PDB file of C-alpha atoms and ligand atoms in Angstrom:
ATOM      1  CA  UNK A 239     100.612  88.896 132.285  1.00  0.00           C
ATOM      2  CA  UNK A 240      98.939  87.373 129.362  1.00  0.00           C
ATOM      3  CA  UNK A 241      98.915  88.963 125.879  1.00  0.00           C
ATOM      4  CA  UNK A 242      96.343  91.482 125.892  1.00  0.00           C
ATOM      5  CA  UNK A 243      94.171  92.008 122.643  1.00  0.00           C
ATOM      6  CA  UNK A 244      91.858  94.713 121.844  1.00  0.00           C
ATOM      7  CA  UNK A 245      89.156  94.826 119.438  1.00  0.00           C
ATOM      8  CA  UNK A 246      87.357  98.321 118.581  1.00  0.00           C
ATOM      9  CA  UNK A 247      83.591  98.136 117.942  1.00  0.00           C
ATOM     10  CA  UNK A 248      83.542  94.238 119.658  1.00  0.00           C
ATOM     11  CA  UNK A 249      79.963  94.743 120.408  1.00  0.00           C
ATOM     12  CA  UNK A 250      78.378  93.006 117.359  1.00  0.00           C
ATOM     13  CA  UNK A 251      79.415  91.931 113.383  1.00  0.00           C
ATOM     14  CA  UNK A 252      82.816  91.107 112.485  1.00  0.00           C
ATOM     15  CA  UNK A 253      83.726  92.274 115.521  1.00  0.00           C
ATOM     16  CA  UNK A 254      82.176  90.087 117.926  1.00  0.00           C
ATOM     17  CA  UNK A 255      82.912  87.328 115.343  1.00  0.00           C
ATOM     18  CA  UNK A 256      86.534  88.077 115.560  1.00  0.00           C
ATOM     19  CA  UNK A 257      86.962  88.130 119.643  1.00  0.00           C
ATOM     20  CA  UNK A 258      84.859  84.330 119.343  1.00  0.00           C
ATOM     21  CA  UNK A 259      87.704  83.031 116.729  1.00  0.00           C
ATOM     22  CA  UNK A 260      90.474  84.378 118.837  1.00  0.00           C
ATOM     23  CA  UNK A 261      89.069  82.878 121.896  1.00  0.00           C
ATOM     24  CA  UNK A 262      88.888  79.724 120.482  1.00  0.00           C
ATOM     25  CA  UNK A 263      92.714  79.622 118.569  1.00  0.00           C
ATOM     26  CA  UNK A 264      94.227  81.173 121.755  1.00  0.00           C
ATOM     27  CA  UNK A 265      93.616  80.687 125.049  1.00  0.00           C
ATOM     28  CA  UNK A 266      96.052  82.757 126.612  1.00  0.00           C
ATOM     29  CA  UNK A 267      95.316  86.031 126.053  1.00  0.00           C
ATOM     30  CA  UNK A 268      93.019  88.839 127.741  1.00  0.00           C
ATOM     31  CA  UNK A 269      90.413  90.335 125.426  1.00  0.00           C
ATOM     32  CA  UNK A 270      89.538  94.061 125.471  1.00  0.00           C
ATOM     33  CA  UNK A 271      86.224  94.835 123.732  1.00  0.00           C
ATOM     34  CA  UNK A 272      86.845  98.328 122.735  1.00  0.00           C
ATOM     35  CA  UNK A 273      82.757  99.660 122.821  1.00  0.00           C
ATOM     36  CA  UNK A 274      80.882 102.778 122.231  1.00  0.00           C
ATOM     37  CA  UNK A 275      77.786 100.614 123.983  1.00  0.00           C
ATOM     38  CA  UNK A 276      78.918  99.496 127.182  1.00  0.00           C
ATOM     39  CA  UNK A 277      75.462  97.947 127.879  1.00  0.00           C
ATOM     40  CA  UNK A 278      76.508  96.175 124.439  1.00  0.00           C
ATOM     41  CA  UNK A 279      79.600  95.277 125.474  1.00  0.00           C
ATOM     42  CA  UNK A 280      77.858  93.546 128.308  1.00  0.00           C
ATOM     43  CA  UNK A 281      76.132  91.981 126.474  1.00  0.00           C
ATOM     44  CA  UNK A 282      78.804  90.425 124.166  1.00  0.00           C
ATOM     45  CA  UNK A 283      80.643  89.846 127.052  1.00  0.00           C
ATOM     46  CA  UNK A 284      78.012  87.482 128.390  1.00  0.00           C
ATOM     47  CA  UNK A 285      77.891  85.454 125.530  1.00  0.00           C
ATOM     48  CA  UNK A 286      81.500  85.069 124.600  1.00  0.00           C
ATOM     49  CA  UNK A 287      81.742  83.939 128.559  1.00  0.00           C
ATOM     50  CA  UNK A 288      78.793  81.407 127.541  1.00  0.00           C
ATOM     51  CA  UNK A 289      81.415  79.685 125.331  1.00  0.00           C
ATOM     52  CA  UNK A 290      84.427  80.418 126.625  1.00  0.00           C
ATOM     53  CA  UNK A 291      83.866  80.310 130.816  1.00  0.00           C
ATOM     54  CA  UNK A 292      87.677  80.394 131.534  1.00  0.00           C
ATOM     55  CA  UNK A 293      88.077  83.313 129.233  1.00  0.00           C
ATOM     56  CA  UNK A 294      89.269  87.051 130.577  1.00  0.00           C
ATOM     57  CA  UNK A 295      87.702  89.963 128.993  1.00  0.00           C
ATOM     58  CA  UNK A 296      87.347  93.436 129.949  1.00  0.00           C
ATOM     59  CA  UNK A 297      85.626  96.849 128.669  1.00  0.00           C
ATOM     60  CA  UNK A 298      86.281  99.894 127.437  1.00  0.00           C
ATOM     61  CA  UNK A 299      84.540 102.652 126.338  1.00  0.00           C
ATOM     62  CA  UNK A 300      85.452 104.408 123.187  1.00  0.00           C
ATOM     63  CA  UNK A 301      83.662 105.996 120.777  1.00  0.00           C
ATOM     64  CA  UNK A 302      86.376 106.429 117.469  1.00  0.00           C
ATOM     65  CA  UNK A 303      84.355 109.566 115.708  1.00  0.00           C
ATOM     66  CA  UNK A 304      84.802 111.353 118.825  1.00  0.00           C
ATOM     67  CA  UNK A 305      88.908 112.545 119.940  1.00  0.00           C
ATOM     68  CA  UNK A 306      88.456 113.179 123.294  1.00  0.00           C
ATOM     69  CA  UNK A 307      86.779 109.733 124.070  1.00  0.00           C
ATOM     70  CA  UNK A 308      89.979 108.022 122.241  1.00  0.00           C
ATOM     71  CA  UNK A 309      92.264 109.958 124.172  1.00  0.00           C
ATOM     72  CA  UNK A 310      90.510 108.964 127.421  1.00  0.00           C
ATOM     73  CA  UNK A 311      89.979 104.959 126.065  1.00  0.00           C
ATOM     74  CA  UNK A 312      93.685 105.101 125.658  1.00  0.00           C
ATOM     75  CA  UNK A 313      94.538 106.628 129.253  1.00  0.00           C
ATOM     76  CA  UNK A 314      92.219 103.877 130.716  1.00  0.00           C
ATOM     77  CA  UNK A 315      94.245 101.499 128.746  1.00  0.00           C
ATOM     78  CA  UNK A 316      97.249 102.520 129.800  1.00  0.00           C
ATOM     79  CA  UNK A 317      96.884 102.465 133.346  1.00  0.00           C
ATOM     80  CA  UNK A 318      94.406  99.192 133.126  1.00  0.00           C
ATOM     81  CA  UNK A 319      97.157  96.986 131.179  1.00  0.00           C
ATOM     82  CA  UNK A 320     100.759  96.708 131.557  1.00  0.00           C
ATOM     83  CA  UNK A 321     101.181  95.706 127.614  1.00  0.00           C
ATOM     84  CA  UNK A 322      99.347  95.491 124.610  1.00  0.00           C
ATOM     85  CA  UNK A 323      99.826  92.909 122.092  1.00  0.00           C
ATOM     86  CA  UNK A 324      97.471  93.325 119.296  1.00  0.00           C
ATOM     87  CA  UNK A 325      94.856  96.462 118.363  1.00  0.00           C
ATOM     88  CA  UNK A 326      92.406  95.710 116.286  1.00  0.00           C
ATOM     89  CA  UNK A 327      90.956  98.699 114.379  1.00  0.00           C
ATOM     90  CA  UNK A 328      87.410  96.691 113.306  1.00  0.00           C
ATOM     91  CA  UNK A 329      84.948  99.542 114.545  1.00  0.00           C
ATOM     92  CA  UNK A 330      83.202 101.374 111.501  1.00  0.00           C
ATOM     93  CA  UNK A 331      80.382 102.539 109.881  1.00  0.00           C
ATOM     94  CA  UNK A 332      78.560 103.035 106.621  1.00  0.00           C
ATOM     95  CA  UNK A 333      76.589 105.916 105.456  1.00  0.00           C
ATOM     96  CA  UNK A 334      73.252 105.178 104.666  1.00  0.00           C
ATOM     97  CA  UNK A 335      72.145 106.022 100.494  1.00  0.00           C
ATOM     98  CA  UNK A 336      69.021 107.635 100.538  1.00  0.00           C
ATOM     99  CA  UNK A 337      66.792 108.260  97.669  1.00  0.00           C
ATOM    100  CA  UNK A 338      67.325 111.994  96.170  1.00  0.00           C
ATOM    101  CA  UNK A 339      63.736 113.087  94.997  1.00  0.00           C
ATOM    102  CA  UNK A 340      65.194 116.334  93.725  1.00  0.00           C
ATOM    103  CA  UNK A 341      67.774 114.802  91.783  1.00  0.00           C
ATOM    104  CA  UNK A 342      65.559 111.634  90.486  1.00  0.00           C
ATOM    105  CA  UNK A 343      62.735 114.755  89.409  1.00  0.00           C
ATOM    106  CA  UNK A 344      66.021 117.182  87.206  1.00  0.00           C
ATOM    107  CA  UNK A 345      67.300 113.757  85.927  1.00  0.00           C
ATOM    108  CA  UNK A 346      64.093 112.289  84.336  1.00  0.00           C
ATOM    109  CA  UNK A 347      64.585 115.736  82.268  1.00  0.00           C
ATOM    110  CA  UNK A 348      67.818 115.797  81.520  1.00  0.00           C
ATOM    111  CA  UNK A 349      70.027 114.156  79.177  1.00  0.00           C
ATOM    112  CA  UNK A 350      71.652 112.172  81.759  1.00  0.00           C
ATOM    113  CA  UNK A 351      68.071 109.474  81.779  1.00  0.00           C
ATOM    114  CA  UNK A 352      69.893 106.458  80.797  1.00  0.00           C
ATOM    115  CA  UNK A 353      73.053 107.086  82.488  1.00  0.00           C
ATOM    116  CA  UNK A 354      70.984 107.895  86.120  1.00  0.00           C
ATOM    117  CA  UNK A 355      69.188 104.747  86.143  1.00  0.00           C
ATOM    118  CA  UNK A 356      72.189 102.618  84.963  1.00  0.00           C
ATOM    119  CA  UNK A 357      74.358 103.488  87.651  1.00  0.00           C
ATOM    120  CA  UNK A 358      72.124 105.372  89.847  1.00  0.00           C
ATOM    121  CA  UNK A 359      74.194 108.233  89.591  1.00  0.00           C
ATOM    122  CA  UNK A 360      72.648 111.029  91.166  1.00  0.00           C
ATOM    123  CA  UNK A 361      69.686 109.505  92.364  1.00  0.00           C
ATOM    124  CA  UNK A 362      71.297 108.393  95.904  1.00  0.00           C
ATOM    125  CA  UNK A 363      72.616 110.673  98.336  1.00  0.00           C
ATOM    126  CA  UNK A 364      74.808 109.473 101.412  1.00  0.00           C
ATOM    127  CA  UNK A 365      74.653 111.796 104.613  1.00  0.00           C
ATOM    128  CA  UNK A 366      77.267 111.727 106.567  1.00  0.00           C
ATOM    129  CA  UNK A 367      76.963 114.270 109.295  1.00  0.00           C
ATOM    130  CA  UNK A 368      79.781 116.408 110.729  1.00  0.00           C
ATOM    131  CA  UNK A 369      81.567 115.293 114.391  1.00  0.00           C
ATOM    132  CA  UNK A 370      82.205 117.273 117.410  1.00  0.00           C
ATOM    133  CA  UNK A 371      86.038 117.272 116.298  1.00  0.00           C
ATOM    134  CA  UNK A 372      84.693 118.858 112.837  1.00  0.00           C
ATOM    135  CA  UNK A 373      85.453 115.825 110.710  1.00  0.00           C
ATOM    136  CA  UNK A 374      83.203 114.135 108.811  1.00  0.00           C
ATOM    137  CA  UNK A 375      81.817 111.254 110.962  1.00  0.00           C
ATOM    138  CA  UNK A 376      82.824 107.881 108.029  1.00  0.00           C
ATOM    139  CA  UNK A 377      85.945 109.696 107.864  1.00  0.00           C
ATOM    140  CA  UNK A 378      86.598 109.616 111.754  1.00  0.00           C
ATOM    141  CA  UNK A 379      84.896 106.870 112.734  1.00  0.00           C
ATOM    142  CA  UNK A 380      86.848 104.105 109.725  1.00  0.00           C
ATOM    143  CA  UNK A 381      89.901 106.129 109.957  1.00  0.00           C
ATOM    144  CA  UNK A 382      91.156 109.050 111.778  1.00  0.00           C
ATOM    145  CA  UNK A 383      90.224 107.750 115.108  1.00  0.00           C
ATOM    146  CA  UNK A 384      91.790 104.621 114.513  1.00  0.00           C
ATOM    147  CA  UNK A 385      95.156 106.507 113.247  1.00  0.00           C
ATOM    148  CA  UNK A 386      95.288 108.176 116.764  1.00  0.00           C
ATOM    149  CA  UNK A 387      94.716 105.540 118.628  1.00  0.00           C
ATOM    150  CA  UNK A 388      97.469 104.165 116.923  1.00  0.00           C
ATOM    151  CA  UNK A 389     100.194 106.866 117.668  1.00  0.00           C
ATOM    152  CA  UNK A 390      98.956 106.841 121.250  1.00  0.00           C
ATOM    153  CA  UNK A 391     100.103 103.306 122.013  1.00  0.00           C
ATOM    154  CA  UNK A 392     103.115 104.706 119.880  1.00  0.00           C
ATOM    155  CA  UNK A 393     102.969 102.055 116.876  1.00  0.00           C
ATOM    156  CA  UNK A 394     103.988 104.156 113.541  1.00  0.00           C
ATOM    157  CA  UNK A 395     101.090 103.801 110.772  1.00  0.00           C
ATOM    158  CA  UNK A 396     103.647 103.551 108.698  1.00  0.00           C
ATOM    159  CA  UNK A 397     104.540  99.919 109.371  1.00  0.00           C
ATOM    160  CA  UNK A 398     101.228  99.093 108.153  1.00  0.00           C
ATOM    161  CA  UNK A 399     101.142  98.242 103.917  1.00  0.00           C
ATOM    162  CA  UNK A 400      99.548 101.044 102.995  1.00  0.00           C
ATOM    163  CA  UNK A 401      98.749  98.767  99.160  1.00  0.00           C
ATOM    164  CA  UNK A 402      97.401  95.863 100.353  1.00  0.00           C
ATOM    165  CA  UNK A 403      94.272  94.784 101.818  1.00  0.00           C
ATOM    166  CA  UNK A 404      93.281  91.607 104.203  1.00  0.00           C
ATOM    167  CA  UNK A 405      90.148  89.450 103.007  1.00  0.00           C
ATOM    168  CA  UNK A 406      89.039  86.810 105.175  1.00  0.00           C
ATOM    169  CA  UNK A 407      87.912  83.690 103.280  1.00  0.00           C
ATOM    170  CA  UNK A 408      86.795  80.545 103.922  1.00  0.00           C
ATOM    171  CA  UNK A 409      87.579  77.200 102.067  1.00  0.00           C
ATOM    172  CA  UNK A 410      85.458  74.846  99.835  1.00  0.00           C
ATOM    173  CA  UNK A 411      86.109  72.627 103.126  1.00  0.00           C
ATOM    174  CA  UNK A 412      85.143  75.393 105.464  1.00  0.00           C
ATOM    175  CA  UNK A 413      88.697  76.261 106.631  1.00  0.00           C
ATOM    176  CA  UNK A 414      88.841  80.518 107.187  1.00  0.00           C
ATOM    177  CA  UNK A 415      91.765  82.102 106.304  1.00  0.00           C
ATOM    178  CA  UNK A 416      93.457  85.544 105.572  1.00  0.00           C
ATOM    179  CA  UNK A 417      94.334  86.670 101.444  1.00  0.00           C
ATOM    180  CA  UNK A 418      96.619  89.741 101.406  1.00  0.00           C
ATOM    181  CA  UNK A 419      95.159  91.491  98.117  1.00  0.00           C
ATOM    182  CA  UNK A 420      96.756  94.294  96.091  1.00  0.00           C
ATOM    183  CA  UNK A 421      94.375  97.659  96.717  1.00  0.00           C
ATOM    184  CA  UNK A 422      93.374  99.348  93.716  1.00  0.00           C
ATOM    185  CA  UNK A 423      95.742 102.496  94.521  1.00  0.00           C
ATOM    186  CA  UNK A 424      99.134 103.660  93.789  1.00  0.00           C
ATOM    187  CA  UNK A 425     101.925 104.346  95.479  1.00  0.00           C
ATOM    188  CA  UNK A 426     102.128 108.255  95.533  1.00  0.00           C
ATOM    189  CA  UNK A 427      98.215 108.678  96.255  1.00  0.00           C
ATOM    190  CA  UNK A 428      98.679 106.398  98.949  1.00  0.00           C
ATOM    191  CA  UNK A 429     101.592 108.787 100.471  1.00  0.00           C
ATOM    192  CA  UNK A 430      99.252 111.850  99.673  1.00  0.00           C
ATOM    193  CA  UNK A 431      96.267 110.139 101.780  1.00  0.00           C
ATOM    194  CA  UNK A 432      98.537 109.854 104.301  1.00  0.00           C
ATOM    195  CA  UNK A 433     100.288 113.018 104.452  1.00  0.00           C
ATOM    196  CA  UNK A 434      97.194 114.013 105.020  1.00  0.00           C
ATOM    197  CA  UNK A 435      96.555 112.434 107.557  1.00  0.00           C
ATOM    198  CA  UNK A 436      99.393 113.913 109.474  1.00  0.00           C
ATOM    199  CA  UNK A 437      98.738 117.301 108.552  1.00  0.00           C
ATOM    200  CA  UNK A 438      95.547 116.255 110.509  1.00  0.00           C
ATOM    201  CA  UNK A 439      97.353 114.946 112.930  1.00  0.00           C
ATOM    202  CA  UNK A 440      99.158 118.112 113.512  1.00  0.00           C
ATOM    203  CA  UNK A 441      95.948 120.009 113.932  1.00  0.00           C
ATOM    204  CA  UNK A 442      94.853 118.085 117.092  1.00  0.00           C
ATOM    205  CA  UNK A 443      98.904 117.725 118.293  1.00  0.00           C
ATOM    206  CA  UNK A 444      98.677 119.961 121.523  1.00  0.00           C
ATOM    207  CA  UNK A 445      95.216 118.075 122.459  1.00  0.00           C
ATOM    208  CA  UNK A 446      96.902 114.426 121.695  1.00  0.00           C
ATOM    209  CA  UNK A 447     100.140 115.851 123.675  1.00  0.00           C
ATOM    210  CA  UNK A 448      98.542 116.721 127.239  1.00  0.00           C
ATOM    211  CA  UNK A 449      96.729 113.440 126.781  1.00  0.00           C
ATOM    212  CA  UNK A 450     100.109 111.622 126.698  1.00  0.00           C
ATOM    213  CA  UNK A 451     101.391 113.808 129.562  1.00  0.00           C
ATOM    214  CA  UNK A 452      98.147 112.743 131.680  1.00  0.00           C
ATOM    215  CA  UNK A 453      98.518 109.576 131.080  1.00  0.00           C
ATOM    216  CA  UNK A 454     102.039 109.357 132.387  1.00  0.00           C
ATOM    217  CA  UNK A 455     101.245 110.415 135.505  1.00  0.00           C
ATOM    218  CA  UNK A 456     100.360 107.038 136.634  1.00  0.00           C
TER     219      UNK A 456
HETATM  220  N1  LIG B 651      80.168  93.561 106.707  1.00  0.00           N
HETATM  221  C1  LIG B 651      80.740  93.865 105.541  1.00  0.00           C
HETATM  222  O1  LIG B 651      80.416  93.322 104.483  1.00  0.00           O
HETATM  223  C2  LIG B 651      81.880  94.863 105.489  1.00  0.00           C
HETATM  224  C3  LIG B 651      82.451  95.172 104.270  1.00  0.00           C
HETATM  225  C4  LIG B 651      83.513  96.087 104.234  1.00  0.00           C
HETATM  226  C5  LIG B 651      83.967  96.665 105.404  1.00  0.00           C
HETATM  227  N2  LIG B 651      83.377  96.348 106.567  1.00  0.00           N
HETATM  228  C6  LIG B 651      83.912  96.982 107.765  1.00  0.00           C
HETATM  229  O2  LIG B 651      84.143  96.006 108.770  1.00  0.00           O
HETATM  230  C7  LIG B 651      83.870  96.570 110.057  1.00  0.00           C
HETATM  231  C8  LIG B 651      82.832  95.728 110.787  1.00  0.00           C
HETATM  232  O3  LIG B 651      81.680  95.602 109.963  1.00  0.00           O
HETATM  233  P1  LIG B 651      80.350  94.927 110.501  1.00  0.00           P
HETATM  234  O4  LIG B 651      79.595  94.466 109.309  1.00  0.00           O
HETATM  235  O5  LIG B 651      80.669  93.974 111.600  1.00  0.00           O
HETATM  236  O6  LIG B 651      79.592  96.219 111.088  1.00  0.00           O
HETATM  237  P2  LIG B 651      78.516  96.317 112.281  1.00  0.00           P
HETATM  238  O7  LIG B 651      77.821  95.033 112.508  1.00  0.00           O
HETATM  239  O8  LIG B 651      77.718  97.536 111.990  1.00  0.00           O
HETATM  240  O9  LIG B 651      79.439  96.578 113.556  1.00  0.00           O
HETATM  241  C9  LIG B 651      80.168  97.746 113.644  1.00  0.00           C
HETATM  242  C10 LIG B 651      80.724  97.854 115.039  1.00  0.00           C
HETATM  243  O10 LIG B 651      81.436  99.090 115.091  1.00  0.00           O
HETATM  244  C11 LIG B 651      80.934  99.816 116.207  1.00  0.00           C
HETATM  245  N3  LIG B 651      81.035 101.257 116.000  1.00  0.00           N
HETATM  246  C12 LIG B 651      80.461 101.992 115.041  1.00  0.00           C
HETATM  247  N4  LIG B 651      80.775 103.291 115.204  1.00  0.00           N
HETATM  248  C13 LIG B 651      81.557 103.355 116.307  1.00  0.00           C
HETATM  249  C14 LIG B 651      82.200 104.395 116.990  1.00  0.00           C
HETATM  250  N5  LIG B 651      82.070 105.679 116.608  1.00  0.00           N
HETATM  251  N6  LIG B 651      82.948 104.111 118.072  1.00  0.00           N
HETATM  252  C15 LIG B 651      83.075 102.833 118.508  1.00  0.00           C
HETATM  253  N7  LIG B 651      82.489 101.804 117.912  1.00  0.00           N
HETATM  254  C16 LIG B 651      81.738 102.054 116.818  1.00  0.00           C
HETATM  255  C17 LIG B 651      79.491  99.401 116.351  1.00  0.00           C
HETATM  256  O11 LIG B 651      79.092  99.725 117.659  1.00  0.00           O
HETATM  257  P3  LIG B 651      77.536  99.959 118.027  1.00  0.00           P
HETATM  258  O12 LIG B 651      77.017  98.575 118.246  1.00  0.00           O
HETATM  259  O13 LIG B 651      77.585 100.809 119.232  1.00  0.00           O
HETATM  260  O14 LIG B 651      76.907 100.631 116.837  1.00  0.00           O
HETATM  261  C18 LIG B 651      79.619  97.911 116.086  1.00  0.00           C
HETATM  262  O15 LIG B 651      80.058  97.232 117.244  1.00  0.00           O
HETATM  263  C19 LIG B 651      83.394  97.982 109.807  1.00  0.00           C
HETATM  264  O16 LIG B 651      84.501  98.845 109.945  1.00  0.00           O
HETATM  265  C20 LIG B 651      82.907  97.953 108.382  1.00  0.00           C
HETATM  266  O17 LIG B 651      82.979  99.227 107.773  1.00  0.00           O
HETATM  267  C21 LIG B 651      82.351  95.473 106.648  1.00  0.00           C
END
């Protein structure tokens, strides 16, 4: 079977950028668009097929702010593919800064003036609403979903460098390629953020466990 690649939140963006470059280094893998969208993931589908006829893609549903959906994604997964080679966790979202009238209206009046409209401190709000699961929904959808998918295709975050981030660049000449870059962190917030995340983990064990068992029953 070929090497089987799949790529959260393929839909559109990076993303969808991504599963074109991969398609045109390799042509011997099967690519899994990973989708909240599937009419989307149609789409995208369609036009990677435009350019790459031969190529074999699939779909899957999954919506990362939402456990139950990565639990199912994953038992779909399982049963659909007899390996997987390479996850890519590219799905995400930003929340949207908003204007704060209330605080622009106490700032003008307040010492703070200068420092408000310098950095517009105070004057932008993000919302970023609450999930089904209870997190908040940047938090589950950049992250914690991700993290779980992870352990379910039982790949230890740890193996990942925890201090370094991946930049994709591109050349004077136009040639792309990756630059590992030291993350503006240290070592022991790093493990804090991440015991963290398995205290989380913990809290949504016995859900994450009958998954597993479900899914064996193939
Ligand atoms: N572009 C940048 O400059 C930049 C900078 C830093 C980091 N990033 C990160 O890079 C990633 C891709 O960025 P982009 O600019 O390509 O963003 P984008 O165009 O908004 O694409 C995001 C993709 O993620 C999917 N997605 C969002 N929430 C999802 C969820 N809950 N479950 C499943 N899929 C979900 C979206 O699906 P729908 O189509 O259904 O919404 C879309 O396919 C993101 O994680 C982003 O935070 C981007």
């Amino acid at each position: 079977m070929k090497k089987v690649v799949v790529v959260t939140g393929a839909s559109s963006g990076i993303g969808l950028a991504l599963c074109e470059r991969l398609l045109c280094e390799d042509d011997g893998l099967h690519l899994c668009l990973a989708c909240r969208n599937l009419g989307k993931a149609e789409a995208a589908r369609v036009a990677l097929l435009s350019s790459h006829p031969r190529a074999e893609i699939t779909l899957i549903q999954i919506d990362v702010s939402n456990l139950q959906s990565v639990f199912q994604a994953s038992r779909e997964l399982k049963q659909r593919f007899e390996r997987l080679d390479y996850l890519y966790v590219n799905a995400g979202i930003m929340p949207n800064p908003q204007l704060n009238l209330k605080a622009l209206f106490s700032g003008l009046f307040s010492r703070k003036v200068f420092h408000m409209f310098s950095t517009a401190e105070g004057l932008l709000t993000q919302d970023d609403r609450v999930t089904t699961d209870g997190l908040q929904e940047v938090f589950e959808t950049n992250v914690f979903g991700h993290f779980i998918l992870l352990w379910l295709f039982r790949q230890k975050p740890e193996f990942l460098n925890p201090l370094t981030k991946y930049h994709s660049a591109t050349t004077g000449l136009g040639n792309n390629y990756v630059s590992p870059q030291k993350m503006d962190l240290d070592e022991e917030t790093a493990e804090k953020f991440y015991q963290n995340l398995l205290d989380l983990e913990k809290r949504f064990g016995a859900i994450r466990a009958k998954s597993l068992d479900s899914g064996s029953e193939k």
